[in-house]
């Protein structure tokens, strides 16, 4: 109130604005340890106090700018470490993906090996089946050769019989001259026997021709089977060589993939250790920063509560003073109203008396 008393006249709104400005500046100056700031420093500041306050304020601004730069550097460092962690995570994901691809490739190679093994078994079954067919054809060929031999023997016996019969016929023909009747009957019988033998011979010739055709067919089939066996043996040799070469290549590739996978696992373990170490360091620093910020926050909260309590106290006092001032204004207004009413009534009385006096004077002059 003393400070307000020495100030020039202000309106109510100006006073409120000035009080709010003083409260805000007081909070700021309290934080920079300048605790004797008053309203006169705003309305009528002295040079020494102004220089002192400006010095404190400039030092505080420089301090905040320096701390802001430090915090920005620390934040940039944290962002850089977080980016490094993201890059390490990406590398880890790439390594895991490459390992998965190699594992999938190994599985495909193993499935290919299993397929080749099944193909080998299938080829072996085919070879065994062909061997069985070859044995059956060998049996058929032996049987056909045996039948052919029997047919040849039968043919030789038939030829011998025919030759013998032809000799008998010649002898009988020579004897027919001497006894034609008896030998005519015999000749007829022999002719019939000859016809029967000729029919049997034709049948035997047809059977022999059929046997020859079947033998040729069997020989052709045997030649085809022999060629197939030769081709299968060649294919088996080539397949075994290719299978051996492919198995060696696949084994070498699997070994290289295993070595690469072990190397990637070792690198991944090293990366994990580095990442965990850096993460722990960053976390410890972050916890320290958070602890400092928490302490600062608590201190600022306590100061805020204290200043809020002081402000509330000042507001209560200010409100009481405003209430008292309003009461005084109301009392002054009532007294002014009473005074104005009294002046008005007195003025009316005075005017009435003047009017009466003037009337009396007019009446007196008329007399």
mmCIF file of N, CA, C and O in Angstrom, residues 186-225:
data_model
loop_
_atom_site.group_PDB
_atom_site.id
_atom_site.type_symbol
_atom_site.label_atom_id
_atom_site.label_comp_id
_atom_site.label_asym_id
_atom_site.label_seq_id
_atom_site.Cartn_x
_atom_site.Cartn_y
_atom_site.Cartn_z
ATOM 1 N N UNK A 186 -0.937 -152.336 -103.117
ATOM 2 C CA UNK A 186 0.112 -151.849 -102.205
ATOM 3 C C UNK A 186 0.528 -150.426 -102.543
ATOM 4 O O UNK A 186 0.781 -149.602 -101.661
ATOM 5 N N UNK A 187 0.544 -150.130 -103.857
ATOM 6 C CA UNK A 187 0.922 -148.772 -104.284
ATOM 7 C C UNK A 187 -0.099 -147.742 -103.844
ATOM 8 O O UNK A 187 0.247 -146.640 -103.411
ATOM 9 N N UNK A 188 -1.367 -148.159 -103.958
ATOM 10 C CA UNK A 188 -2.410 -147.225 -103.509
ATOM 11 C C UNK A 188 -2.277 -146.926 -102.012
ATOM 12 O O UNK A 188 -2.420 -145.785 -101.555
ATOM 13 N N UNK A 189 -2.014 -148.012 -101.281
ATOM 14 C CA UNK A 189 -1.821 -147.802 -99.841
ATOM 15 C C UNK A 189 -0.633 -146.886 -99.561
ATOM 16 O O UNK A 189 -0.683 -145.993 -98.720
ATOM 17 N N UNK A 190 0.434 -147.195 -100.351
ATOM 18 C CA UNK A 190 1.624 -146.351 -100.144
ATOM 19 C C UNK A 190 1.372 -144.912 -100.572
ATOM 20 O O UNK A 190 1.887 -143.970 -99.958
ATOM 21 N N UNK A 191 0.559 -144.742 -101.645
ATOM 22 C CA UNK A 191 0.222 -143.391 -102.071
ATOM 23 C C UNK A 191 -0.554 -142.659 -100.974
ATOM 24 O O UNK A 191 -0.315 -141.479 -100.698
ATOM 25 N N UNK A 192 -1.502 -143.413 -100.398
ATOM 26 C CA UNK A 192 -2.255 -142.792 -99.306
ATOM 27 C C UNK A 192 -1.341 -142.432 -98.138
ATOM 28 O O UNK A 192 -1.438 -141.348 -97.554
ATOM 29 N N UNK A 193 -0.439 -143.405 -97.813
ATOM 30 C CA UNK A 193 0.511 -143.111 -96.735
ATOM 31 C C UNK A 193 1.402 -141.923 -97.091
ATOM 32 O O UNK A 193 1.717 -141.064 -96.251
ATOM 33 N N UNK A 194 1.771 -141.902 -98.427
ATOM 34 C CA UNK A 194 2.616 -140.788 -98.856
ATOM 35 C C UNK A 194 1.880 -139.463 -98.728
ATOM 36 O O UNK A 194 2.436 -138.449 -98.282
ATOM 37 N N UNK A 195 0.598 -139.478 -99.139
ATOM 38 C CA UNK A 195 -0.178 -138.231 -99.018
ATOM 39 C C UNK A 195 -0.295 -137.791 -97.563
ATOM 40 O O UNK A 195 -0.180 -136.605 -97.232
ATOM 41 N N UNK A 196 -0.549 -138.814 -96.710
ATOM 42 C CA UNK A 196 -0.624 -138.474 -95.281
ATOM 43 C C UNK A 196 0.698 -137.912 -94.771
ATOM 44 O O UNK A 196 0.741 -136.929 -94.020
ATOM 45 N N UNK A 197 1.787 -138.596 -95.222
ATOM 46 C CA UNK A 197 3.104 -138.117 -94.798
ATOM 47 C C UNK A 197 3.380 -136.714 -95.338
ATOM 48 O O UNK A 197 3.982 -135.865 -94.658
ATOM 49 N N UNK A 198 2.925 -136.471 -96.625
ATOM 50 C CA UNK A 198 3.133 -135.147 -97.198
ATOM 51 C C UNK A 198 2.342 -134.090 -96.424
ATOM 52 O O UNK A 198 2.835 -132.971 -96.153
ATOM 53 N N UNK A 199 1.101 -134.452 -96.056
ATOM 54 C CA UNK A 199 0.317 -133.505 -95.247
ATOM 55 C C UNK A 199 0.995 -133.243 -93.906
ATOM 56 O O UNK A 199 1.077 -132.097 -93.443
ATOM 57 N N UNK A 200 1.477 -134.366 -93.309
ATOM 58 C CA UNK A 200 2.190 -134.180 -92.042
ATOM 59 C C UNK A 200 3.440 -133.338 -92.235
ATOM 60 O O UNK A 200 3.790 -132.495 -91.396
ATOM 61 N N UNK A 201 4.099 -133.567 -93.406
ATOM 62 C CA UNK A 201 5.307 -132.788 -93.684
ATOM 63 C C UNK A 201 4.976 -131.301 -93.837
ATOM 64 O O UNK A 201 5.690 -130.430 -93.334
ATOM 65 N N UNK A 202 3.846 -131.024 -94.564
ATOM 66 C CA UNK A 202 3.436 -129.608 -94.730
ATOM 67 C C UNK A 202 3.136 -128.984 -93.375
ATOM 68 O O UNK A 202 3.531 -127.846 -93.071
ATOM 69 N N UNK A 203 2.425 -129.779 -92.561
ATOM 70 C CA UNK A 203 2.104 -129.273 -91.215
ATOM 71 C C UNK A 203 3.379 -129.015 -90.425
ATOM 72 O O UNK A 203 3.526 -127.994 -89.733
ATOM 73 N N UNK A 204 4.343 -129.996 -90.560
ATOM 74 C CA UNK A 204 5.608 -129.822 -89.848
ATOM 75 C C UNK A 204 6.373 -128.617 -90.369
ATOM 76 O O UNK A 204 6.994 -127.858 -89.610
ATOM 77 N N UNK A 205 6.337 -128.429 -91.722
ATOM 78 C CA UNK A 205 7.015 -127.261 -92.293
ATOM 79 C C UNK A 205 6.400 -125.958 -91.766
ATOM 80 O O UNK A 205 7.108 -125.001 -91.436
ATOM 81 N N UNK A 206 5.057 -125.939 -91.722
ATOM 82 C CA UNK A 206 4.399 -124.735 -91.183
ATOM 83 C C UNK A 206 4.778 -124.508 -89.721
ATOM 84 O O UNK A 206 5.048 -123.379 -89.298
ATOM 85 N N UNK A 207 4.794 -125.639 -88.967
ATOM 86 C CA UNK A 207 5.180 -125.505 -87.553
ATOM 87 C C UNK A 207 6.615 -125.017 -87.426
ATOM 88 O O UNK A 207 6.952 -124.176 -86.581
ATOM 89 N N UNK A 208 7.489 -125.570 -88.344
ATOM 90 C CA UNK A 208 8.899 -125.147 -88.309
ATOM 91 C C UNK A 208 9.020 -123.669 -88.658
ATOM 92 O O UNK A 208 9.784 -122.918 -88.042
ATOM 93 N N UNK A 209 8.232 -123.231 -89.691
ATOM 94 C CA UNK A 209 8.270 -121.811 -90.058
ATOM 95 C C UNK A 209 7.787 -120.934 -88.898
ATOM 96 O O UNK A 209 8.371 -119.881 -88.599
ATOM 97 N N UNK A 210 6.701 -121.400 -88.243
ATOM 98 C CA UNK A 210 6.214 -120.636 -87.081
ATOM 99 C C UNK A 210 7.269 -120.569 -85.991
ATOM 100 O O UNK A 210 7.488 -119.518 -85.365
ATOM 101 N N UNK A 211 7.935 -121.713 -85.769
ATOM 102 C CA UNK A 211 8.984 -121.729 -84.759
ATOM 103 C C UNK A 211 10.120 -120.793 -85.137
ATOM 104 O O UNK A 211 10.691 -120.090 -84.295
ATOM 105 N N UNK A 212 10.471 -120.799 -86.464
ATOM 106 C CA UNK A 212 11.539 -119.899 -86.904
ATOM 107 C C UNK A 212 11.155 -118.440 -86.679
ATOM 108 O O UNK A 212 11.967 -117.632 -86.215
ATOM 109 N N UNK A 213 9.872 -118.127 -87.046
ATOM 110 C CA UNK A 213 9.419 -116.740 -86.820
ATOM 111 C C UNK A 213 9.451 -116.383 -85.338
ATOM 112 O O UNK A 213 9.893 -115.287 -84.946
ATOM 113 N N UNK A 214 8.976 -117.318 -84.509
ATOM 114 C CA UNK A 214 8.989 -117.041 -83.064
ATOM 115 C C UNK A 214 10.410 -116.917 -82.545
ATOM 116 O O UNK A 214 10.717 -116.074 -81.692
ATOM 117 N N UNK A 215 11.331 -117.766 -83.111
ATOM 118 C CA UNK A 215 12.738 -117.679 -82.685
ATOM 119 C C UNK A 215 13.332 -116.337 -83.085
ATOM 120 O O UNK A 215 14.048 -115.681 -82.315
ATOM 121 N N UNK A 216 13.025 -115.894 -84.351
ATOM 122 C CA UNK A 216 13.526 -114.585 -84.785
ATOM 123 C C UNK A 216 12.974 -113.462 -83.906
ATOM 124 O O UNK A 216 13.684 -112.533 -83.516
ATOM 125 N N UNK A 217 11.668 -113.594 -83.606
ATOM 126 C CA UNK A 217 11.046 -112.571 -82.756
ATOM 127 C C UNK A 217 11.682 -112.551 -81.377
ATOM 128 O O UNK A 217 11.983 -111.487 -80.813
ATOM 129 N N UNK A 218 11.919 -113.762 -80.834
ATOM 130 C CA UNK A 218 12.553 -113.845 -79.506
ATOM 131 C C UNK A 218 13.965 -113.293 -79.552
ATOM 132 O O UNK A 218 14.422 -112.588 -78.640
ATOM 133 N N UNK A 219 14.693 -113.608 -80.666
ATOM 134 C CA UNK A 219 16.052 -113.070 -80.788
ATOM 135 C C UNK A 219 16.032 -111.544 -80.867
ATOM 136 O O UNK A 219 16.876 -110.860 -80.269
ATOM 137 N N UNK A 220 15.038 -111.024 -81.636
ATOM 138 C CA UNK A 220 14.914 -109.549 -81.708
ATOM 139 C C UNK A 220 14.646 -108.960 -80.327
ATOM 140 O O UNK A 220 15.251 -107.957 -79.917
ATOM 141 N N UNK A 221 13.711 -109.600 -79.612
ATOM 142 C CA UNK A 221 13.406 -109.111 -78.262
ATOM 143 C C UNK A 221 14.610 -109.224 -77.351
ATOM 144 O O UNK A 221 14.879 -108.329 -76.530
ATOM 145 N N UNK A 222 15.359 -110.330 -77.496
ATOM 146 C CA UNK A 222 16.563 -110.484 -76.675
ATOM 147 C C UNK A 222 17.596 -109.418 -77.002
ATOM 148 O O UNK A 222 18.288 -108.898 -76.112
ATOM 149 N N UNK A 223 17.720 -109.098 -78.303
ATOM 150 C CA UNK A 223 18.650 -108.023 -78.681
ATOM 151 C C UNK A 223 18.224 -106.682 -78.074
ATOM 152 O O UNK A 223 19.048 -105.908 -77.579
ATOM 153 N N UNK A 224 16.885 -106.425 -78.140
ATOM 154 C CA UNK A 224 16.374 -105.181 -77.540
ATOM 155 C C UNK A 224 16.639 -105.158 -76.043
ATOM 156 O O UNK A 224 17.060 -104.145 -75.464
ATOM 157 N N UNK A 225 16.387 -106.333 -75.406
ATOM 158 C CA UNK A 225 16.629 -106.410 -73.957
ATOM 159 C C UNK A 225 18.101 -106.203 -73.642
ATOM 160 O O UNK A 225 18.471 -105.516 -72.672
#
